[in-house]
CSV table of C-alpha atoms and ligand atoms in Angstrom, one decimal:
chain,number,residue,atom,x,y,z
E,44,MET,CA,26.9,1.6,1.1
E,45,ALA,CA,24.5,2.0,3.9
E,46,ALA,CA,21.9,2.2,1.2
E,47,TYR,CA,22.1,-1.5,0.5
E,48,GLY,CA,22.7,-2.5,4.1
E,49,TRP,CA,19.0,-2.9,4.9
E,50,LEU,CA,18.5,-5.1,1.9
E,51,ILE,CA,21.4,-7.4,2.8
E,52,CYS,CA,20.0,-7.6,6.3
E,53,VAL,CA,16.6,-8.7,4.9
E,54,MET,CA,18.2,-11.4,2.7
E,55,LEU,CA,20.4,-12.6,5.6
E,56,LEU,CA,17.4,-12.8,7.8
E,57,MET,CA,15.4,-14.7,5.2
E,58,VAL,CA,18.2,-17.2,4.8
E,59,GLY,CA,18.7,-17.4,8.5
E,60,SER,CA,15.1,-17.9,9.2
E,61,LEU,CA,15.1,-20.9,6.9
E,62,ALA,CA,17.7,-22.6,9.1
E,63,SER,CA,16.0,-21.8,12.4
E,64,SER,CA,12.5,-22.3,13.5
E,65,GLN,CA,9.5,-20.8,11.8
E,66,ASN,CA,8.8,-18.8,15.0
E,67,VAL,CA,11.4,-16.3,13.9
E,68,LEU,CA,8.9,-15.3,11.2
E,69,GLY,CA,6.4,-14.3,13.8
E,70,HIS,CA,3.9,-17.0,14.4
E,71,ASN,CA,3.2,-15.8,18.0
E,72,HIS,CA,0.3,-13.6,17.4
E,73,SER,CA,-0.3,-12.8,21.1
E,74,LYS,CA,2.5,-10.2,20.7
E,75,TYR,CA,0.2,-8.1,18.6
E,76,PRO,CA,-1.4,-5.5,20.7
E,77,PRO,CA,-5.1,-5.6,21.4
E,78,ASP,CA,-7.5,-3.3,19.7
E,79,LEU,CA,-7.1,-0.4,22.2
E,80,SER,CA,-3.6,0.3,20.8
E,81,THR,CA,-4.6,0.7,17.2
E,82,ILE,CA,-3.4,3.6,15.1
E,83,CYS,CA,-6.4,5.6,16.3
E,84,HIS,CA,-5.2,5.4,19.8
E,85,ASP,CA,-1.6,6.4,19.0
E,86,ASP,CA,-1.2,10.1,19.2
E,87,SER,CA,2.3,10.0,17.8
E,88,LEU,CA,0.6,9.0,14.5
E,89,THR,CA,-2.9,10.7,14.7
E,90,LYS,CA,-1.4,13.9,16.1
E,91,GLY,CA,-4.4,14.0,18.4
E,92,TYR,CA,-7.0,14.1,15.6
E,93,LYS,CA,-10.4,12.4,16.1
E,94,CYS,CA,-10.1,8.9,14.8
E,95,GLU,CA,-12.6,6.0,14.7
E,96,ASP,CA,-12.1,2.3,14.2
E,97,TYR,CA,-14.3,0.0,12.1
E,98,ASP,CA,-14.1,-3.6,11.1
E,99,VAL,CA,-15.0,-4.5,7.6
E,100,ILE,CA,-15.6,-8.1,6.3
E,101,THR,CA,-14.6,-9.1,2.8
E,102,ASP,CA,-16.5,-11.5,0.6
E,103,ASP,CA,-13.9,-14.2,1.4
E,104,GLY,CA,-14.2,-13.7,5.1
E,105,TYR,CA,-11.2,-11.5,6.1
E,106,VAL,CA,-11.9,-9.0,8.8
E,107,LEU,CA,-10.1,-5.8,8.0
E,108,ARG,CA,-9.6,-2.7,10.1
E,109,MET,CA,-10.5,0.7,8.8
E,110,HIS,CA,-9.9,4.1,10.4
E,111,ARG,CA,-12.0,7.2,9.9
E,112,PHE,CA,-11.0,10.8,10.5
E,113,PRO,CA,-14.3,12.5,10.4
E,114,GLN,CA,-13.4,16.0,11.4
E,115,GLY,CA,-10.6,18.6,11.4
E,116,ARG,CA,-9.6,21.2,13.9
E,117,ILE,CA,-10.8,24.0,11.7
E,118,ASN,CA,-14.6,24.2,11.5
E,119,TYR,CA,-15.9,22.8,8.2
E,120,ARG,CA,-17.6,25.6,6.3
E,121,GLY,CA,-18.5,23.8,3.1
E,122,ARG,CA,-22.1,23.1,2.1
E,123,GLY,CA,-23.7,19.7,2.2
E,124,LYS,CA,-22.1,16.4,3.3
E,125,LYS,CA,-18.3,16.0,3.3
E,126,PRO,CA,-17.1,13.9,0.3
E,127,PRO,CA,-15.4,10.7,1.4
E,128,VAL,CA,-11.8,9.9,0.5
E,129,TYR,CA,-10.3,6.4,1.0
E,130,LEU,CA,-6.6,6.0,1.2
E,131,GLN,CA,-4.8,2.6,0.7
E,132,HIS,CA,-1.2,2.0,1.8
E,133,GLY,CA,1.4,-0.2,0.2
E,134,VAL,CA,3.3,-3.4,1.0
E,135,LEU,CA,5.2,-4.0,4.3
E,136,VAL,CA,3.5,-1.1,6.0
E,137,ASP,CA,-0.1,-0.4,7.2
E,138,ALA,CA,-2.1,2.7,7.5
E,139,SER,CA,0.4,4.1,10.0
E,140,ASN,CA,2.5,4.9,7.0
E,141,TRP,CA,0.5,7.9,6.1
E,142,PHE,CA,1.5,9.5,9.5
E,143,THR,CA,5.2,9.0,9.6
E,144,VAL,CA,5.7,12.8,9.6
E,145,SER,CA,6.5,15.2,12.4
E,146,HIS,CA,3.7,17.7,12.0
E,147,ALA,CA,-0.1,17.2,11.4
E,148,ASP,CA,0.1,19.6,8.4
E,149,GLN,CA,2.5,17.2,6.6
E,150,ALA,CA,0.2,14.1,6.8
E,151,LEU,CA,-2.0,13.7,3.6
E,152,PRO,CA,-5.0,12.3,5.5
E,153,LEU,CA,-5.0,15.2,7.9
E,154,ILE,CA,-4.6,17.7,5.1
E,155,LEU,CA,-7.6,16.2,3.4
E,156,VAL,CA,-9.6,16.3,6.7
E,157,GLU,CA,-8.8,20.1,7.0
E,158,ALA,CA,-9.7,20.5,3.4
E,159,GLY,CA,-13.3,19.3,4.2
E,160,PHE,CA,-13.1,15.7,3.3
E,161,ASP,CA,-14.3,12.7,5.3
E,162,VAL,CA,-11.2,10.5,5.4
E,163,TRP,CA,-11.1,6.7,5.6
E,164,LEU,CA,-7.9,4.5,5.7
E,165,GLY,CA,-7.7,0.8,4.9
E,166,ASN,CA,-5.4,-1.8,6.4
E,167,THR,CA,-4.5,-4.6,4.0
E,168,ARG,CA,-5.2,-8.2,5.0
E,169,GLY,CA,-2.4,-9.7,7.1
E,170,THR,CA,-1.2,-6.4,8.6
E,171,ARG,CA,-1.3,-6.2,12.4
E,172,TYR,CA,-4.9,-4.9,12.8
E,173,SER,CA,-6.4,-6.9,9.9
E,174,ARG,CA,-5.5,-10.4,11.0
E,175,LYS,CA,-9.0,-11.8,11.9
E,176,HIS,CA,-11.1,-14.1,9.8
E,177,VAL,CA,-14.7,-15.0,10.2
E,178,SER,CA,-13.7,-18.7,10.5
E,179,GLY,CA,-11.7,-18.2,13.7
E,180,ASN,CA,-8.0,-18.2,14.2
E,181,PHE,CA,-7.3,-18.7,10.6
E,182,SER,CA,-4.3,-16.4,10.4
E,183,ASN,CA,-2.2,-19.2,12.0
E,184,SER,CA,-2.7,-21.2,8.9
E,185,ASP,CA,-0.8,-21.1,5.6
E,186,ASP,CA,-4.2,-20.9,3.8
E,187,TYR,CA,-4.8,-17.5,5.3
E,188,TRP,CA,-1.7,-16.2,3.5
E,189,ASP,CA,-2.7,-17.5,0.1
E,190,PHE,CA,-3.2,-14.1,-1.5
E,191,THR,CA,-1.5,-11.4,-3.6
E,192,PHE,CA,-2.4,-7.9,-4.7
E,193,SER,CA,-4.9,-9.5,-7.0
E,194,GLU,CA,-7.1,-10.6,-4.0
E,195,MET,CA,-6.6,-7.2,-2.4
E,196,GLY,CA,-8.0,-5.7,-5.6
E,197,LYS,CA,-10.8,-8.3,-5.8
E,198,TYR,CA,-11.9,-8.5,-2.2
E,199,ASP,CA,-10.3,-5.8,0.1
E,200,LEU,CA,-10.9,-2.7,-2.0
E,201,PRO,CA,-14.6,-3.5,-2.8
E,202,ALA,CA,-15.2,-4.3,0.9
E,203,PHE,CA,-13.6,-1.0,2.1
E,204,ILE,CA,-15.3,1.0,-0.7
E,205,ASP,CA,-18.8,-0.5,-0.1
E,206,PHE,CA,-18.4,0.1,3.6
E,207,VAL,CA,-17.6,3.8,3.1
E,208,ILE,CA,-20.5,4.1,0.6
E,209,LEU,CA,-22.8,2.5,3.2
E,210,GLN,CA,-21.7,4.9,5.9
E,211,THR,CA,-21.7,8.1,3.9
E,212,GLY,CA,-24.2,7.5,1.1
E,213,GLN,CA,-21.6,8.8,-1.4
E,214,LYS,CA,-19.2,7.5,-4.0
E,215,VAL,CA,-15.6,7.8,-2.9
E,216,HIS,CA,-12.4,9.3,-4.0
E,217,TYR,CA,-9.6,6.7,-4.1
E,218,MET,CA,-6.0,7.4,-3.2
E,219,GLY,CA,-3.3,4.7,-3.1
E,220,HIS,CA,0.4,4.5,-2.7
E,221,SER,CA,2.7,1.9,-4.2
E,222,LEU,CA,1.0,-1.6,-3.9
E,223,GLY,CA,-2.1,0.4,-3.1
E,224,THR,CA,-2.0,1.5,-6.7
E,225,THR,CA,-1.3,-2.0,-8.1
E,226,GLN,CA,-4.4,-3.4,-6.3
E,227,PHE,CA,-6.4,-0.5,-7.8
E,228,PHE,CA,-5.3,-1.4,-11.3
E,229,ALA,CA,-6.1,-5.0,-10.6
E,230,ALA,CA,-9.6,-4.0,-9.2
E,231,PHE,CA,-10.6,-2.5,-12.6
E,232,SER,CA,-10.7,-5.9,-14.2
E,233,GLU,CA,-12.7,-7.5,-11.3
E,234,TRP,CA,-15.6,-5.1,-10.6
E,235,LYS,CA,-17.3,-1.9,-11.8
E,236,VAL,CA,-15.0,0.6,-10.1
E,237,GLU,CA,-16.4,3.6,-11.9
E,238,LYS,CA,-19.9,3.0,-10.4
E,239,LYS,CA,-18.4,3.4,-6.9
E,240,VAL,CA,-15.3,5.6,-7.2
E,241,LYS,CA,-15.3,9.2,-8.3
E,242,THR,CA,-11.6,9.7,-8.9
E,243,ALA,CA,-8.4,7.8,-8.3
E,244,THR,CA,-5.1,9.4,-7.3
E,245,LEU,CA,-2.2,7.0,-7.6
E,246,LEU,CA,1.1,7.9,-5.8
E,247,SER,CA,4.1,6.0,-7.2
E,248,PRO,CA,1.9,3.9,-9.4
E,249,ILE,CA,3.1,0.4,-10.0
E,250,SER,CA,1.8,-1.8,-12.8
E,251,PHE,CA,4.7,-2.6,-15.2
E,252,LEU,CA,8.0,-3.4,-13.4
E,253,ASN,CA,10.5,-3.7,-16.4
E,254,HIS,CA,12.6,-0.7,-15.4
E,255,ILE,CA,12.7,-0.8,-11.6
E,256,THR,CA,16.1,0.2,-10.3
E,257,ALA,CA,15.7,-1.1,-6.8
E,258,LYS,CA,18.8,-3.4,-6.8
E,259,GLY,CA,17.5,-5.6,-4.1
E,260,ALA,CA,14.2,-6.3,-5.7
E,261,ILE,CA,15.9,-7.1,-9.0
E,262,ILE,CA,18.4,-9.4,-7.5
E,263,ALA,CA,15.7,-11.1,-5.5
E,264,ALA,CA,13.5,-11.5,-8.6
E,265,LYS,CA,16.3,-12.8,-10.8
E,266,ALA,CA,17.6,-15.2,-8.2
E,267,TYR,CA,14.0,-16.5,-7.5
E,268,ILE,CA,14.5,-15.7,-3.8
E,269,PRO,CA,10.8,-15.4,-2.9
E,270,GLU,CA,10.1,-18.7,-4.8
E,271,ILE,CA,12.9,-20.4,-2.9
E,272,VAL,CA,11.7,-19.2,0.4
E,273,GLY,CA,8.2,-20.4,-0.6
E,274,THR,CA,9.5,-23.9,-1.3
E,275,PHE,CA,10.4,-24.2,2.4
E,276,GLY,CA,6.7,-24.0,3.2
E,277,ILE,CA,6.9,-20.5,4.6
E,278,SER,CA,3.7,-18.7,3.7
E,279,HIS,CA,4.5,-15.2,4.9
E,280,ILE,CA,7.3,-13.0,6.1
E,281,ASN,CA,7.1,-11.0,9.2
E,282,LEU,CA,10.3,-9.2,9.7
E,283,LYS,CA,9.2,-7.3,12.8
E,284,VAL,CA,11.7,-9.2,15.0
E,285,GLN,CA,14.6,-8.0,17.1
E,286,PRO,CA,17.6,-8.7,14.9
E,287,LEU,CA,16.3,-6.6,12.0
E,288,SER,CA,15.2,-3.7,14.2
E,289,ALA,CA,18.6,-3.8,16.0
E,290,ILE,CA,20.6,-3.9,12.8
E,291,THR,CA,18.6,-1.1,11.2
E,292,TYR,CA,18.9,1.0,14.3
E,293,ALA,CA,22.7,0.3,14.3
E,294,LEU,CA,23.0,1.4,10.7
E,295,CYS,CA,21.1,4.5,11.5
E,296,ASN,CA,23.5,5.4,14.3
E,297,PHE,CA,26.5,5.9,12.0
E,298,PRO,CA,27.6,9.5,12.5
E,299,GLY,CA,26.0,11.7,9.9
E,300,VAL,CA,23.7,9.1,8.4
E,301,ASN,CA,20.2,10.2,7.6
E,302,CYS,CA,18.6,6.9,8.4
E,303,TRP,CA,16.2,7.2,5.5
E,304,GLU,CA,19.2,6.5,3.3
E,305,VAL,CA,19.2,2.9,4.7
E,306,PHE,CA,16.0,2.5,2.8
E,307,ALA,CA,17.2,4.2,-0.4
E,308,GLY,CA,18.2,0.8,-2.0
E,309,PHE,CA,14.6,-0.1,-1.9
E,310,SER,CA,12.9,3.2,-2.6
E,311,GLY,CA,15.4,5.3,-4.5
E,312,PRO,CA,17.0,8.4,-2.9
E,313,ASN,CA,14.2,10.2,-1.1
E,314,CYS,CA,14.8,13.9,-1.2
E,315,CYS,CA,12.7,15.3,1.5
E,316,MET,CA,12.2,13.1,4.5
E,317,ASN,CA,12.8,14.4,8.0
E,318,ALA,CA,15.6,12.3,9.5
E,319,SER,CA,13.9,12.6,12.9
E,320,THR,CA,10.8,10.7,11.8
E,321,VAL,CA,12.7,7.4,11.1
E,322,ASN,CA,12.1,6.1,14.6
E,323,LEU,CA,8.4,6.5,14.2
E,324,TYR,CA,8.6,4.6,11.0
E,325,LEU,CA,10.8,1.8,12.4
E,326,HIS,CA,8.3,1.5,15.3
E,327,ASN,CA,5.6,0.6,12.8
E,328,TRP,CA,7.6,-1.1,10.1
E,329,PRO,CA,7.7,-3.7,8.7
E,330,GLN,CA,4.2,-5.3,8.5
E,331,ALA,CA,3.8,-9.0,7.5
E,332,ALA,CA,3.3,-9.9,3.8
E,333,PRO,CA,2.6,-13.2,2.1
E,334,ILE,CA,5.4,-14.8,0.2
E,335,LYS,CA,2.9,-15.2,-2.7
E,336,THR,CA,2.8,-11.4,-3.1
E,337,LEU,CA,6.6,-11.2,-3.4
E,338,ILE,CA,6.6,-14.1,-5.8
E,339,HIS,CA,3.9,-12.4,-7.9
E,340,LEU,CA,5.8,-9.1,-8.1
E,341,SER,CA,9.0,-11.1,-8.9
E,342,GLN,CA,7.2,-12.8,-11.8
E,343,ASN,CA,6.1,-9.4,-13.2
E,344,ILE,CA,9.6,-8.0,-12.8
E,345,ARG,CA,11.0,-11.0,-14.8
E,346,THR,CA,8.3,-11.1,-17.5
E,347,GLY,CA,7.8,-7.4,-18.0
E,348,VAL,CA,4.0,-7.9,-18.2
E,349,PHE,CA,1.4,-6.9,-15.6
E,350,SER,CA,-0.5,-10.1,-15.1
E,351,LYS,CA,-2.2,-12.3,-12.5
E,352,TYR,CA,-0.2,-14.8,-10.5
E,353,ASP,CA,1.3,-17.5,-12.6
E,354,TYR,CA,0.9,-20.9,-10.9
E,355,GLY,CA,3.7,-22.2,-13.0
E,356,ASP,CA,2.0,-24.9,-15.1
E,357,PRO,CA,-0.8,-24.7,-17.6
E,358,ALA,CA,-3.1,-27.2,-15.7
E,359,THR,CA,-3.1,-25.2,-12.5
E,360,ASN,CA,-3.5,-21.9,-14.3
E,361,LEU,CA,-6.5,-23.5,-16.2
E,362,GLN,CA,-8.0,-24.5,-12.9
E,363,HIS,CA,-7.7,-21.0,-11.5
E,364,TYR,CA,-8.3,-18.9,-14.6
E,365,GLY,CA,-9.9,-21.1,-17.2
E,366,VAL,CA,-7.0,-20.5,-19.5
E,367,PRO,CA,-3.5,-22.1,-19.4
E,368,GLU,CA,-1.6,-18.8,-18.9
E,369,ALA,CA,-1.9,-16.2,-16.2
E,370,PRO,CA,-4.2,-13.5,-17.6
E,371,ILE,CA,-2.7,-10.1,-18.4
E,372,TYR,CA,-4.3,-7.1,-16.7
E,373,ASP,CA,-5.5,-5.1,-19.7
E,374,LEU,CA,-5.5,-1.5,-18.5
E,375,GLN,CA,-6.5,-0.1,-21.9
E,376,THR,CA,-9.9,-1.7,-21.9
E,377,SER,CA,-10.6,-2.2,-18.2
E,378,ILE,CA,-10.2,1.5,-17.3
E,379,PRO,CA,-13.2,3.4,-18.5
E,380,LYS,CA,-12.4,6.1,-21.1
E,381,ASP,CA,-13.6,9.0,-19.0
E,382,PHE,CA,-12.5,7.9,-15.6
E,383,PRO,CA,-10.6,10.7,-13.8
E,384,LEU,CA,-7.2,9.2,-13.0
E,385,MET,CA,-4.2,11.1,-11.6
E,386,LEU,CA,-0.8,9.5,-11.6
E,387,CYS,CA,1.9,11.1,-9.4
E,388,HIS,CA,5.4,9.8,-10.0
E,389,GLY,CA,9.0,10.8,-9.4
E,390,GLY,CA,12.3,10.9,-11.2
E,391,PRO,CA,14.5,8.8,-8.8
E,392,ASP,CA,11.7,6.5,-7.7
E,393,ALA,CA,13.4,3.0,-7.7
E,394,LEU,CA,10.1,1.1,-7.9
E,395,ALA,CA,7.7,3.2,-10.0
E,396,ASP,CA,10.3,4.1,-12.7
E,397,PRO,CA,9.3,6.9,-15.0
E,398,THR,CA,9.8,4.7,-18.1
E,399,ASP,CA,7.3,2.2,-16.7
E,400,VAL,CA,4.8,4.9,-15.7
E,401,GLN,CA,5.1,6.3,-19.3
E,402,ARG,CA,4.3,2.9,-20.6
E,403,THR,CA,1.1,2.9,-18.5
E,404,LEU,CA,0.3,6.4,-19.7
E,405,SER,CA,0.8,5.5,-23.3
E,406,LEU,CA,-1.7,2.7,-23.0
E,407,LEU,CA,-4.2,5.2,-21.8
E,408,SER,CA,-3.4,7.8,-24.5
E,409,SER,CA,-6.9,7.6,-25.9
E,410,HIS,CA,-8.5,8.1,-22.5
E,411,ARG,CA,-9.9,11.5,-21.9
E,412,ASN,CA,-9.4,12.2,-18.2
E,413,ILE,CA,-5.8,11.1,-17.3
E,414,HIS,CA,-3.7,13.5,-15.4
E,415,GLN,CA,-0.1,13.3,-14.2
E,416,ILE,CA,2.2,15.1,-11.8
E,417,TYR,CA,5.9,14.5,-12.2
E,418,MET,CA,8.1,15.3,-9.3
E,419,ASP,CA,11.7,15.4,-10.6
E,420,ASN,CA,13.2,15.0,-7.1
E,421,TYR,CA,10.8,12.6,-5.4
E,422,ALA,CA,11.6,8.9,-4.7
E,423,HIS,CA,9.2,6.3,-3.5
E,424,TYR,CA,8.7,7.3,0.1
E,425,ASP,CA,8.6,11.1,-0.6
E,426,PHE,CA,5.1,10.8,-2.0
E,427,VAL,CA,3.7,9.9,1.5
E,428,ASN,CA,6.2,11.3,3.9
E,429,ALA,CA,8.1,14.2,2.3
E,430,MET,CA,8.2,17.4,4.4
E,431,THR,CA,7.7,19.4,1.3
E,432,ALA,CA,4.7,17.5,-0.2
E,433,LYS,CA,2.2,19.8,1.7
E,434,ASP,CA,3.5,22.6,-0.5
E,435,ASP,CA,4.6,21.1,-3.8
E,436,LEU,CA,2.3,18.1,-4.3
E,437,TYR,CA,-0.8,17.8,-2.0
E,438,PRO,CA,-2.5,21.1,-3.0
E,439,ASP,CA,-2.6,19.9,-6.6
E,440,ILE,CA,-4.2,16.6,-5.5
E,441,VAL,CA,-6.8,18.4,-3.4
E,442,ASN,CA,-7.5,20.6,-6.4
E,443,PHE,CA,-7.9,17.5,-8.6
E,444,ILE,CA,-10.4,15.7,-6.4
E,445,ARG,CA,-12.4,19.0,-5.8
E,446,THR,CA,-12.6,19.6,-9.6
E,447,HIS,CA,-14.0,16.1,-10.2
E,448,ASN,CA,-16.2,15.9,-7.1
E,449,HIS,CA,-19.5,16.3,-9.1
E,450,ARG,CA,-19.3,12.9,-10.7
L,575,NAG,C1,3.8,-15.1,22.8
L,575,NAG,O1,4.3,-13.8,23.2
L,575,NAG,C2,3.8,-13.4,24.4
L,575,NAG,C3,4.2,-12.0,24.7
L,575,NAG,O2,5.6,-11.8,24.2
L,575,NAG,C4,4.3,-14.4,25.5
L,575,NAG,O3,3.8,-13.9,26.8
L,575,NAG,C5,3.8,-15.8,25.2
L,575,NAG,O4,4.3,-16.7,26.2
L,575,NAG,C6,4.2,-16.2,23.8
L,575,NAG,N1,3.5,-17.5,23.5
L,575,NAG,C7,4.1,-18.5,22.9
L,575,NAG,C8,3.3,-19.7,22.7
L,575,NAG,O5,5.3,-18.4,22.6
L,576,NAG,C1,11.6,17.3,11.8
L,576,NAG,O1,11.3,16.5,12.9
L,576,NAG,C2,11.5,17.1,14.2
L,576,NAG,C3,11.2,16.1,15.2
L,576,NAG,O2,9.9,15.6,15.1
L,576,NAG,C4,10.7,18.3,14.3
L,576,NAG,O3,11.0,19.0,15.5
L,576,NAG,C5,11.0,19.3,13.2
L,576,NAG,O4,10.2,20.4,13.2
L,576,NAG,C6,10.8,18.6,11.8
L,576,NAG,N1,11.2,19.5,10.7
L,576,NAG,C7,10.4,19.8,9.8
L,576,NAG,C8,10.9,20.8,8.7
L,576,NAG,O5,9.3,19.4,9.7
L,577,NAG,C1,-6.8,-22.6,16.3
L,577,NAG,O1,-5.5,-23.0,15.8
L,577,NAG,C2,-5.1,-24.2,16.4
L,577,NAG,C3,-3.6,-24.5,15.9
L,577,NAG,O2,-3.4,-24.0,14.6
L,577,NAG,C4,-6.1,-25.3,16.1
L,577,NAG,O3,-5.6,-26.6,16.7
L,577,NAG,C5,-7.4,-25.0,16.6
L,577,NAG,O4,-8.4,-25.9,16.3
L,577,NAG,C6,-7.8,-23.6,16.1
L,577,NAG,N1,-9.1,-23.2,16.7
L,577,NAG,C7,-10.1,-22.7,16.0
L,577,NAG,C8,-11.3,-22.2,16.8
L,577,NAG,O5,-10.1,-22.6,14.8
């Protein structure tokens, strides 16, 4: 039962916040810490590794925070310049998500650093360190939150990738988790990914959402909950407020509960998370997300197609897309035939269901460089935070990008 507790809390909170003031949803931005407390300055996350902050500006004016881990503890013995890898997190988290583990040798970015890569992490627009806009205090306005994963793929990813190329003079290896994979699929239809990216490793890849088993997401989509919240003029949700933290902590304190189970209704039953790291996670979770992203995902859950945001009427779609219906993301033609793509997915993953991943793979059956790793025990969060991934998953990923580094 605890598994669905979190979800019920979120729904109660959404409904509750409609009745009370919008401040519940976190419009007081002064509570976000100043720059000096970014992920780079938090040893509980970086495990003491050298970390640098950069601000990157997108074509539509969003100022996004990027972190770089330039060097490991072991001296780099490889020849030439280190190949850059850029990692992109999913929804409701930020780059801290890659570090919700207890030991440095369990964090994918740090493993990549020690393997001789130059590691860069993006923070999606709207998350705590990516709230600025060139036009000033724009994040107070509803217009700021008018985006979905389509804009992330169209603006954020190119900005991050161009920046890394500018700094390193090399094409990048891409790695994304969850919505970090959806934006990457979206990116293929917007710009020439293959000219800038050597390989892509997609953890819990999400494009089609026909078979998701996350009960909460299904209920929310079928009941049009994000749409309803949107009609109240709420542009984004920021659940980092006391009641939710308190309720989650309370659920976690039931005797014998591995608190990660509280999240299982959303992610599927994660096999290999360290129960002791949940406080670190709760300290950094959840990050704000626009209602529009949740509506967009709900649309794709209901329709079973992977498409751009549907504005709901032909005239408005025409205005945005030049056609009356929301355009479908055509993975078959937009992904180049020889692009090295690795999909890592898991049996009990409630969001990236194996049937949906197979549908993506079957679309790519005539492509020549598609790889997959199937983890029969991994659910959604295991791909970033499992204690075992350093042994049973990440070595294969490192091997994959090394093999294709010459491109
Ligand atoms: C915003 O939060 C800060 C820190 O909690 C507080 O000092 C400040 O008074 C708040 N501002 C408003 C307008 O509520
Ligand atoms: C689990 O986390 C605790 C606390 O951080 C740590 O002491 C322990 O070594 C971790 N276990 C594993 C297997 O990583
Ligand atoms: C900042 O936001 C406030 C309230 O939303 C607005 O009145 C003010 O003009 C904005 N300032 C700038 C510099 O954009």
